[in-house]
Short mmCIF file of C-alpha atoms and ligand atoms in Angstrom, two decimals:
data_model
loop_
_atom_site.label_atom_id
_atom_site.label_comp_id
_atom_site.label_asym_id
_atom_site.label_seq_id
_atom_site.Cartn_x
_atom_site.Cartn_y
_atom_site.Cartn_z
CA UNK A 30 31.38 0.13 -14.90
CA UNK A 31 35.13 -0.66 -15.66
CA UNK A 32 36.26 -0.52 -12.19
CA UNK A 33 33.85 -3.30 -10.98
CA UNK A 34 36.16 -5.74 -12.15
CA UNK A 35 39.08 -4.27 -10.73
CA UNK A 36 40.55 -6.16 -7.57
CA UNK A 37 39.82 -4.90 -4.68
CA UNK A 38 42.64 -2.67 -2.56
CA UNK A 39 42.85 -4.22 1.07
CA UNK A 40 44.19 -0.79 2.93
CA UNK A 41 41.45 1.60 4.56
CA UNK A 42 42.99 4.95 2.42
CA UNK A 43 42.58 2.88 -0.78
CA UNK A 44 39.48 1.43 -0.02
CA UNK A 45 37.80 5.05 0.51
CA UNK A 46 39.63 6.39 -2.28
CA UNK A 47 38.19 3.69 -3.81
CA UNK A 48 34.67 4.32 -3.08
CA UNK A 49 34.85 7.75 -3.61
CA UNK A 50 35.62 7.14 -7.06
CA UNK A 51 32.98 5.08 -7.45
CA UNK A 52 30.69 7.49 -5.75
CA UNK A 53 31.56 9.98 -8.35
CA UNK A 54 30.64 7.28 -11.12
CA UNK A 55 27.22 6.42 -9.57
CA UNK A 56 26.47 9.89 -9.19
CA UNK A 57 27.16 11.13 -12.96
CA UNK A 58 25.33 7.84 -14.16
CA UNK A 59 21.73 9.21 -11.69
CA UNK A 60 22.37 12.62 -13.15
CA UNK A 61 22.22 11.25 -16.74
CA UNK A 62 18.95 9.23 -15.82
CA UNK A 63 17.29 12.18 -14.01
CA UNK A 64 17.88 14.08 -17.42
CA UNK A 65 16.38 10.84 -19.23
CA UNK A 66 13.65 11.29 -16.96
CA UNK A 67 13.01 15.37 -17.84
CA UNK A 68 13.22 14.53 -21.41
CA UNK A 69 10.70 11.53 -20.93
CA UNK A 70 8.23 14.19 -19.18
CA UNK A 71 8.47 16.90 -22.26
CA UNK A 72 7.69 13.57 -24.73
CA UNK A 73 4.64 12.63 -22.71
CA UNK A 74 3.81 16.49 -22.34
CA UNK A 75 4.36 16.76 -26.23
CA UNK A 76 2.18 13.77 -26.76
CA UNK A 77 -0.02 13.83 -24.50
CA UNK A 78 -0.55 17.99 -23.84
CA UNK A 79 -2.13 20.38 -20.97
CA UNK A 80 -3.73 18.55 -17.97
CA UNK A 81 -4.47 15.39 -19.01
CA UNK A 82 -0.31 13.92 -18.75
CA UNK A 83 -0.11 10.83 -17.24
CA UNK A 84 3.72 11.24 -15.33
CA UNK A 85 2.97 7.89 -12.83
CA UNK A 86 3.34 5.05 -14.42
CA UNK A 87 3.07 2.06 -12.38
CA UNK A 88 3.34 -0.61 -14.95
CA UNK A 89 7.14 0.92 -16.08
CA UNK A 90 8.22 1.31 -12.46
CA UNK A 91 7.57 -2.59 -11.43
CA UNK A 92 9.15 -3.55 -14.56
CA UNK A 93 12.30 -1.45 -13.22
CA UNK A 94 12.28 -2.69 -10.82
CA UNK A 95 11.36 -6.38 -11.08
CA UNK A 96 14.39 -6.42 -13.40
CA UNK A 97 16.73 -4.81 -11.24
CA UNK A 98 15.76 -7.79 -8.55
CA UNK A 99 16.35 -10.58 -11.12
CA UNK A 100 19.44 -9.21 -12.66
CA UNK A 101 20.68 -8.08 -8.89
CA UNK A 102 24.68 -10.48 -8.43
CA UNK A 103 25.00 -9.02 -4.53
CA UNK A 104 26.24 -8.82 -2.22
CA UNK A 105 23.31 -6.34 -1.37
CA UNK A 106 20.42 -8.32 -1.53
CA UNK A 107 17.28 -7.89 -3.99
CA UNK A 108 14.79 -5.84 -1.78
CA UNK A 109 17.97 -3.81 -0.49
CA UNK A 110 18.83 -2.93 -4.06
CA UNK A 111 15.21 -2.80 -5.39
CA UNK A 112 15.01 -0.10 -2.63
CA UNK A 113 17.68 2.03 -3.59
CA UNK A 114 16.46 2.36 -7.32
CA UNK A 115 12.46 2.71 -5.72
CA UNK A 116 14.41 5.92 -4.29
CA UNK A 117 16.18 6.80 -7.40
CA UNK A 118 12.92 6.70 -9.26
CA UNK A 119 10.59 8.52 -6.74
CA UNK A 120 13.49 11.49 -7.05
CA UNK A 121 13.10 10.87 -10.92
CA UNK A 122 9.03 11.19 -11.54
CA UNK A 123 9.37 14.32 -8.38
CA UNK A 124 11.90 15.73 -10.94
CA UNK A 125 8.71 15.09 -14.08
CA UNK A 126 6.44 16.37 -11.64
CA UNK A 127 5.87 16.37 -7.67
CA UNK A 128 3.37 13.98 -6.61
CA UNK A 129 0.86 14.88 -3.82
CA UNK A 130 0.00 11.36 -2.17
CA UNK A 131 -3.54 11.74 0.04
CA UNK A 132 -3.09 8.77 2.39
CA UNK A 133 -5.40 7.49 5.60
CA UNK A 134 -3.58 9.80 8.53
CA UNK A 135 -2.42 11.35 10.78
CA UNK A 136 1.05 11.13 10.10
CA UNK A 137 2.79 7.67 10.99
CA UNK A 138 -0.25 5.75 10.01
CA UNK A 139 1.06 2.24 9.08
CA UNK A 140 -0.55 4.00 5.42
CA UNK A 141 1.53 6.61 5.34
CA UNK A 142 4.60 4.08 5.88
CA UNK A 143 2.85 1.67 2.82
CA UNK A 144 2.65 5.36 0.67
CA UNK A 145 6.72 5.79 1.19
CA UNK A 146 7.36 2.66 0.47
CA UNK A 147 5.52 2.10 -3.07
CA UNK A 148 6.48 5.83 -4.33
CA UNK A 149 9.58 6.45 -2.27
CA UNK A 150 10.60 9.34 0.06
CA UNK A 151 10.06 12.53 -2.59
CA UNK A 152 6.48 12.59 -2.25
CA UNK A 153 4.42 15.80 -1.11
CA UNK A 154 2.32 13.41 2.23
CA UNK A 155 -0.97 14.71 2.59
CA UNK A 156 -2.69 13.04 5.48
CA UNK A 157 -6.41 12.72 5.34
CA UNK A 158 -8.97 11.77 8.69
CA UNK A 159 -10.65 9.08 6.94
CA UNK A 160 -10.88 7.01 4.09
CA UNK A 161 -13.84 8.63 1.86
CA UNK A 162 -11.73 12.04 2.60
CA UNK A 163 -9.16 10.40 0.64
CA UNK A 164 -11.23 9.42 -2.26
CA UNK A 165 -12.01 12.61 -2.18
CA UNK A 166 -8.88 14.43 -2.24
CA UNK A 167 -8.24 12.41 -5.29
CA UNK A 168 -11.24 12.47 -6.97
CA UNK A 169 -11.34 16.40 -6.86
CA UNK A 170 -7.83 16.42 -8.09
CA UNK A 171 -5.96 17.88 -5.12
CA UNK A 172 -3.78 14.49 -4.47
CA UNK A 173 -2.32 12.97 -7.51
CA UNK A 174 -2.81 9.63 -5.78
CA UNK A 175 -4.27 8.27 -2.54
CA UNK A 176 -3.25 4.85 -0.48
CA UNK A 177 -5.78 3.12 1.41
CA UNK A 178 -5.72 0.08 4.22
CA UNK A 179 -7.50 -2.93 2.21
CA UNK A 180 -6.90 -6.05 4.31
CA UNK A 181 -4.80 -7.36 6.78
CA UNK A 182 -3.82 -10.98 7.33
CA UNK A 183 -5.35 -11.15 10.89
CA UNK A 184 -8.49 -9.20 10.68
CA UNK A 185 -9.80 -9.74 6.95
CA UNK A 186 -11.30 -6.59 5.16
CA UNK A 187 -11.68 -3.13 5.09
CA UNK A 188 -14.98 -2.50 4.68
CA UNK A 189 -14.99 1.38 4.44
CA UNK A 190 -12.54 0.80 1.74
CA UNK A 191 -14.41 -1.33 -0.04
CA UNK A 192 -17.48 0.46 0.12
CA UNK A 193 -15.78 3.34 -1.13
CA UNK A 194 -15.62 1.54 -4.38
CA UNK A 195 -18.75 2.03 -5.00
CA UNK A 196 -19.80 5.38 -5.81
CA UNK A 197 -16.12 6.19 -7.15
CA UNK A 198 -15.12 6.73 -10.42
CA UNK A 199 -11.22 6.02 -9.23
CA UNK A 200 -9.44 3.09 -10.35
CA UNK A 201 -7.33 0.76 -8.69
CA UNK A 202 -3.69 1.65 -9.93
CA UNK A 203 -1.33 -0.62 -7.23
CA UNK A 204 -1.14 -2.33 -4.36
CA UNK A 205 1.60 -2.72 -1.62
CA UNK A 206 1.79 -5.02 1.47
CA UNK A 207 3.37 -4.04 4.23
CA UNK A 208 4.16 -6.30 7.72
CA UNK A 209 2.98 -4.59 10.51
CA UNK A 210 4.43 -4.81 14.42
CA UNK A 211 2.39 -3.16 17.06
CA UNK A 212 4.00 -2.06 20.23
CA UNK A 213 2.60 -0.76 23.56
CA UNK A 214 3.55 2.85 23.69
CA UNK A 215 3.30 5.50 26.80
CA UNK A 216 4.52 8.75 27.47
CA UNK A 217 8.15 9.13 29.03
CA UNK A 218 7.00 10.18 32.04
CA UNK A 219 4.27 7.56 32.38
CA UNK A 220 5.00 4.47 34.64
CA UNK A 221 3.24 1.53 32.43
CA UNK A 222 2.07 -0.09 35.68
CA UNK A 223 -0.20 2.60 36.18
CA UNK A 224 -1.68 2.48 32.92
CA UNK A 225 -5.58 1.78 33.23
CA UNK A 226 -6.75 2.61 29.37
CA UNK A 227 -5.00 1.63 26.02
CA UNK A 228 -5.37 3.33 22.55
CA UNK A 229 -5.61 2.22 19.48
CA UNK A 230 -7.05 1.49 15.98
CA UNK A 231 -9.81 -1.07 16.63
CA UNK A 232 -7.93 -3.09 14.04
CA UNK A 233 -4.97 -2.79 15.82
CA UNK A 234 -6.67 -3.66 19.08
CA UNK A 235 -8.45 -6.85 17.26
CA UNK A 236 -4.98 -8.16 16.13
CA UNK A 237 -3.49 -7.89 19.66
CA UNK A 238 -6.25 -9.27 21.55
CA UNK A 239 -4.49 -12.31 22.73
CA UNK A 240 -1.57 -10.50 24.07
CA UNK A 241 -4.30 -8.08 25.61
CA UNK A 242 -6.13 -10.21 27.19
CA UNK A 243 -2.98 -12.41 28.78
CA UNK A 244 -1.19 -9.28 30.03
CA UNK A 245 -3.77 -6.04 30.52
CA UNK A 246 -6.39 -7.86 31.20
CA UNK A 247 -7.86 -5.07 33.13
CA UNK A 248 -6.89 -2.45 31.10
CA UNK A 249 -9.78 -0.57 28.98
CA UNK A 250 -9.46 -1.24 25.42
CA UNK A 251 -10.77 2.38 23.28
CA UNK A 252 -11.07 2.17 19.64
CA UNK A 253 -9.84 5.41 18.13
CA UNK A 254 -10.04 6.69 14.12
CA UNK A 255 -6.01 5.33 13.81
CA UNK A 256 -2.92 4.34 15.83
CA UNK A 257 -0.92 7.14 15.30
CA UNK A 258 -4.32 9.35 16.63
CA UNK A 259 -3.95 6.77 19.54
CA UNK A 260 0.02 7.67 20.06
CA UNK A 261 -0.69 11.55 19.48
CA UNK A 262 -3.78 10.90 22.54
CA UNK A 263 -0.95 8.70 24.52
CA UNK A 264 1.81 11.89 24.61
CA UNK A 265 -0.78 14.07 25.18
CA UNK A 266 -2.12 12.38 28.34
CA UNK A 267 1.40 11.98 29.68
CA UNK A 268 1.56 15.51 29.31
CA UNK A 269 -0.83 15.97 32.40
CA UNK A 270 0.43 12.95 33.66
CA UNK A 271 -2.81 10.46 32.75
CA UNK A 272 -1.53 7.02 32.30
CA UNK A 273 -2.92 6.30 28.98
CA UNK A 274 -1.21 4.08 26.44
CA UNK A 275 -1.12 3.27 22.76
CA UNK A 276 -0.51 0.66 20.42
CA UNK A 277 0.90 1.69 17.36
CA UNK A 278 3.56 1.16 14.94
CA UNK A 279 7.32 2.77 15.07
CA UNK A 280 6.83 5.66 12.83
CA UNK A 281 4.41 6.87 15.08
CA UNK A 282 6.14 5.94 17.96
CA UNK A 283 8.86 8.24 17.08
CA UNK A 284 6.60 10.85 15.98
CA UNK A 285 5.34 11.58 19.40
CA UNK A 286 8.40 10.94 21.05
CA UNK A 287 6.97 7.68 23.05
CA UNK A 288 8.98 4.39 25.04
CA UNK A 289 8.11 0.96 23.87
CA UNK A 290 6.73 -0.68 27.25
CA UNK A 291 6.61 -3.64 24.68
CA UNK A 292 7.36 -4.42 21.45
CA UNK A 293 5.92 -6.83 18.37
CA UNK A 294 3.16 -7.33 19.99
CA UNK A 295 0.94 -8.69 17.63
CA UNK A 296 -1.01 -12.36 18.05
CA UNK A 297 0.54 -13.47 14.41
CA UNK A 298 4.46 -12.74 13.37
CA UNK A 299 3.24 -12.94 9.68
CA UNK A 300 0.84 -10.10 10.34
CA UNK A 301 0.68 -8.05 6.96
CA UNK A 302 -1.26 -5.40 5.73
CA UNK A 303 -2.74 -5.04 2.49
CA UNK A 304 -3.01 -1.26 0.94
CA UNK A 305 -4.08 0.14 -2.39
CA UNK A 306 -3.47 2.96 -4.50
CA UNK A 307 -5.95 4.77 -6.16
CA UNK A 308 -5.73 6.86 -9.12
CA UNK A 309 -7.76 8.43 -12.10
CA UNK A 310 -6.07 6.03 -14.78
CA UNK A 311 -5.80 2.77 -16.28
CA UNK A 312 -2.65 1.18 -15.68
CA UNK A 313 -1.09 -0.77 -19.04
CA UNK A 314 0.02 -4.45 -18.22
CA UNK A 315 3.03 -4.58 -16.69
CA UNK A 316 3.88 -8.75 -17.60
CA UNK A 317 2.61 -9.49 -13.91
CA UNK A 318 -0.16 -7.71 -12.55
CA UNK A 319 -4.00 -8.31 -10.68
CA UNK A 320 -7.44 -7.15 -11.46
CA UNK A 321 -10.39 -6.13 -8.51
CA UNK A 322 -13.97 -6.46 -9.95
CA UNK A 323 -16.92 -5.22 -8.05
CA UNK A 324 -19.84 -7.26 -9.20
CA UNK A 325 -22.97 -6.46 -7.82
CA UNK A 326 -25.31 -10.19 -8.04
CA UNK A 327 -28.57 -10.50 -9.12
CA UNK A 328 -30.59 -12.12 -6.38
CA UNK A 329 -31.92 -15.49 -7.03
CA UNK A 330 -30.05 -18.82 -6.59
CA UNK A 331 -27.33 -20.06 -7.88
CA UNK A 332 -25.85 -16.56 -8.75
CA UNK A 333 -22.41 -16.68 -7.10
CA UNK A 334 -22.04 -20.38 -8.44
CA UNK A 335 -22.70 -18.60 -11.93
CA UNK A 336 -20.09 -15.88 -11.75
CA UNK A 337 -18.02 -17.89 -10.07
CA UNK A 338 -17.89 -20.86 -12.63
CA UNK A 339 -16.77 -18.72 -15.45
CA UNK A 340 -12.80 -17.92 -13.52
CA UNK A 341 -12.74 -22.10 -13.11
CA UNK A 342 -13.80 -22.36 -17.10
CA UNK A 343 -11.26 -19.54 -18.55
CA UNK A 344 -8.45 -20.93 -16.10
CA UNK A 345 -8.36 -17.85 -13.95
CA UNK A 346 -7.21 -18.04 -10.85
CA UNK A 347 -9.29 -15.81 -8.21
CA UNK A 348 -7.24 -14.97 -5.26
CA UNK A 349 -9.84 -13.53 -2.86
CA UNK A 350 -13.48 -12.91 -2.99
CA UNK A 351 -15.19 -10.35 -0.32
CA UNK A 352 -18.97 -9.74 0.37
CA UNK A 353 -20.84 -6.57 1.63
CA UNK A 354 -24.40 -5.85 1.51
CA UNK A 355 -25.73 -4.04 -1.35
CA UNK A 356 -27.30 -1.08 0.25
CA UNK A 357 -29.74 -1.21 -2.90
CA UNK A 358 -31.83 -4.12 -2.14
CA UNK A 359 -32.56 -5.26 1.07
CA UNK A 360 -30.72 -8.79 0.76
CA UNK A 361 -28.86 -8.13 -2.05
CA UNK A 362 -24.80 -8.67 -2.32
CA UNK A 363 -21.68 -6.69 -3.96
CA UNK A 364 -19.03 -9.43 -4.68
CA UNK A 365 -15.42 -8.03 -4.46
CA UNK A 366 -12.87 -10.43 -6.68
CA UNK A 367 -9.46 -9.62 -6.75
CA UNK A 368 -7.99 -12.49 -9.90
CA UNK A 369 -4.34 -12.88 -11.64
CA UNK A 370 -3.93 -11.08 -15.20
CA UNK A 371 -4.95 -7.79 -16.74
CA UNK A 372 -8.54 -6.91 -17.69
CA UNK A 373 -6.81 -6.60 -21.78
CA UNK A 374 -5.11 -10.47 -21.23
CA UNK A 375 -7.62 -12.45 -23.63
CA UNK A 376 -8.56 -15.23 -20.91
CA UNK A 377 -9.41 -12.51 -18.49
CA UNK A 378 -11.34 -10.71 -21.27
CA UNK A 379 -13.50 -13.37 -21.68
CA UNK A 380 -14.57 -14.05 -17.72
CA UNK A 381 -15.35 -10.34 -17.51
CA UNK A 382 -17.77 -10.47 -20.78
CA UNK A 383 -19.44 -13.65 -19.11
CA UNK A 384 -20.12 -11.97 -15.65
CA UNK A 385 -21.43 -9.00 -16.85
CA UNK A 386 -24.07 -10.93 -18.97
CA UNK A 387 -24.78 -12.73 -15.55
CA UNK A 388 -24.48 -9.87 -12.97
CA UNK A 389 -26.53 -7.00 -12.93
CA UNK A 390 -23.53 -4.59 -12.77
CA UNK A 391 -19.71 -5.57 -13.18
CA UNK A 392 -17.45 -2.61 -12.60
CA UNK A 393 -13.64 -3.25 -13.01
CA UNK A 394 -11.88 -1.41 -10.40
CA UNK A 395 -8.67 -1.76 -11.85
CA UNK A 396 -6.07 -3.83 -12.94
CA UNK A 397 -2.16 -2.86 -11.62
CA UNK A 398 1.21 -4.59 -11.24
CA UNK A 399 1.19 -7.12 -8.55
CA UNK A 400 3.27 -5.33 -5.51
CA UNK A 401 6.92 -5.64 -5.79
CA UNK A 402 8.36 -4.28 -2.71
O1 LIG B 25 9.37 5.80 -17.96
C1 LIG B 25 8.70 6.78 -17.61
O2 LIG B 25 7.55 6.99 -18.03
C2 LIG B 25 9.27 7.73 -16.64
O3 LIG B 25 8.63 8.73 -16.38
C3 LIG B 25 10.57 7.44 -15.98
C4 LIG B 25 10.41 6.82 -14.61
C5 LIG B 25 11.80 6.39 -14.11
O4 LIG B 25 12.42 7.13 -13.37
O5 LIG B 25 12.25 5.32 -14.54
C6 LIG B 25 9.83 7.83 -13.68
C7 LIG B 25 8.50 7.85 -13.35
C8 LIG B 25 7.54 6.88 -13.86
O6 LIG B 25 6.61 6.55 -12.90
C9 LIG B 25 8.19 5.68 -14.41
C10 LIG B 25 9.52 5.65 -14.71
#
């Protein structure tokens, strides 16, 4: 824009006049792309015809967005700007086509805050009860997409995630992190010394058991289906004046209208939550991206050293490998491996056609851009 190079006026009128002239500028320049965007939908619809149009595509979006980090001068940081264009985007693709995002509720689940930030704010939220439910929504077609809780940095896996991968035909099409802070939540009314029973996620609860344990000691710990369930259960109560309270995350805390008795809670700082996004496609490589294999072993020993040998030969580097019992044989295993590269690089190619000669089943569960954001 010419007007970037233009020195800058040092009066408060001229300043705003200023910015509103810029404001015009930026706002012309998202028209133009939100027309690009319209035309690109009636090429793919042209192309690609009737139901089957793929309008998501994860693999363009990092790339967008990865560049507009590295080519980013200030003085708004990278993540602030990346942001702002994550927004421009999600207007963009709502503009192709709205997207109806199924995600692990009730509303202001830490998932629903991973689902706004990986497609932005101009999604249609659907809110599901549990995580098969949103498999379900998705693979029945009513969500375009669903986001699901994978791992956190304190508590390890998700098993019901995971062992939703197994009867699913839905691939893996992104993943997001997302730091979480707990706080101890009670109704307005509520005086937090009386409070005899706290709410929450048993995740939630596991990764605040030190602070539990040093200052509610005596309090009753109940595991409910999510912490925003555990918030909705907190306002409730202080409705007819129970003492109950909740640990949860701010969303929800706002959402039900509750005080922070105390905040950031958790036993780790760093503690970071792992989600996924789940889709009916294949996601082209985006120049940076990670691929989750479920490999179910055969058992006899030596098996995991087998599978495992053929990442160290090809030079792939595994970053995580999970374990749940195969519900097929009695002491039988499903291997989860989440690895660096796309299942089309060459390299990765190659460990995939060596496990499945050595597994008994190797399903790739996707391969997607490694999260951004
Ligand atoms: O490039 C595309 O395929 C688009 O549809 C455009 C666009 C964008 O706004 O940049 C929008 C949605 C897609 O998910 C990716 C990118």
């Amino acid at each position: 824009m010419s007007n970037s190079k233009q020195a800058v006026p040092d009066t408060l009128p001229l300043l705003r006049e200023r910015i509103d002239s810029i404001d015009s500028q930026i706002q012309i320049l998202i028209n133009e792309r939100a027309s690009c965007a319209q035309k690109v939908a009636e090429v793919k619809l042209a192309e690609q015809g009737g139901e089957s149009v793929v309008f998501y595509r994860p693999e363009r979006e990092a790339q967008v967005l990865r560049r507009v980090m590295e080519r980013n001068e200030g003085p708004l940081g990278n993540e602030e700007m990346a942001k702002i264009f994550r927004q421009v985007m999600s207007s963009c693709l709502a503009l192709e086509k709205p997207m109806r995002i199924a995600f692990l509720g009730p509303e202001g689940t830490f998932t629903q805050q991973a689902a706004l930030k990986h497609f932005g704010k101009s999604i249609v939220s659907a809110p599901m009860a549990a995580i098969d439910e949103v498999f379900r929504e998705v693979e029945s077609g009513a969500a375009n997409y669903g986001v699901v809780p994978v791992e956190n940095s304190t508590e390890g896996v998700v098993n019901h995630t995971l062992d939703s991968f197994r009867d699913s035909r839905l691939k893996i099409c992104g993943e997001v992190e997302e730091r979480i802070h707990h706080h101890l939540l009670v109704s307005p009314n509520i005086n937090s010394e009386d409070v005899t029973h706290i709410y929450s996620h048993q995740q939630s609860l596991a990764q605040c058991r030190a602070w539990l344990d040093r200052y509610w000691p005596h309090a009753e710990r109940i595991a409910v289906s999510s912490n925003a369930e555990a918030a909705r259960l907190a306002a409730e109560a202080g409705r007819s004046g129970r003492a109950i309270a909740a640990i949860a995350g701010e969303v929800a805390c706002e959402l039900y209208g509750l005080l922070k008795v105390s905040s950031n809670i958790e036993d780790r700082p760093d503690n970071t939550t792992r989600f996924l996004i789940v889709g009916n496609q294949d996601v082209p490589p985006s120049g940076k991206d990670k691929t989750s294999l479920l490999i179910s072993a055969k058992n006899e020993p030596g098996a995991l050293y087998r599978l495992l040998e053929a990442f160290e030969r090809h030079g792939v580097d595994m970053t995580r490998l999970e374990t749940r019992p195969s519900l097929m044989s009695r002491w039988g295993y499903i291997f989860y491996i989440d690895f660096v590269g796309h299942y089309l690089d060459e390299d990765c190619r190659a460990v995939i056609d060596e496990l499945r000669e050595r597994a008994s089943e190797v399903k790739v569960l996707g391969s997607y851009p490694v999260a951004v954001l």
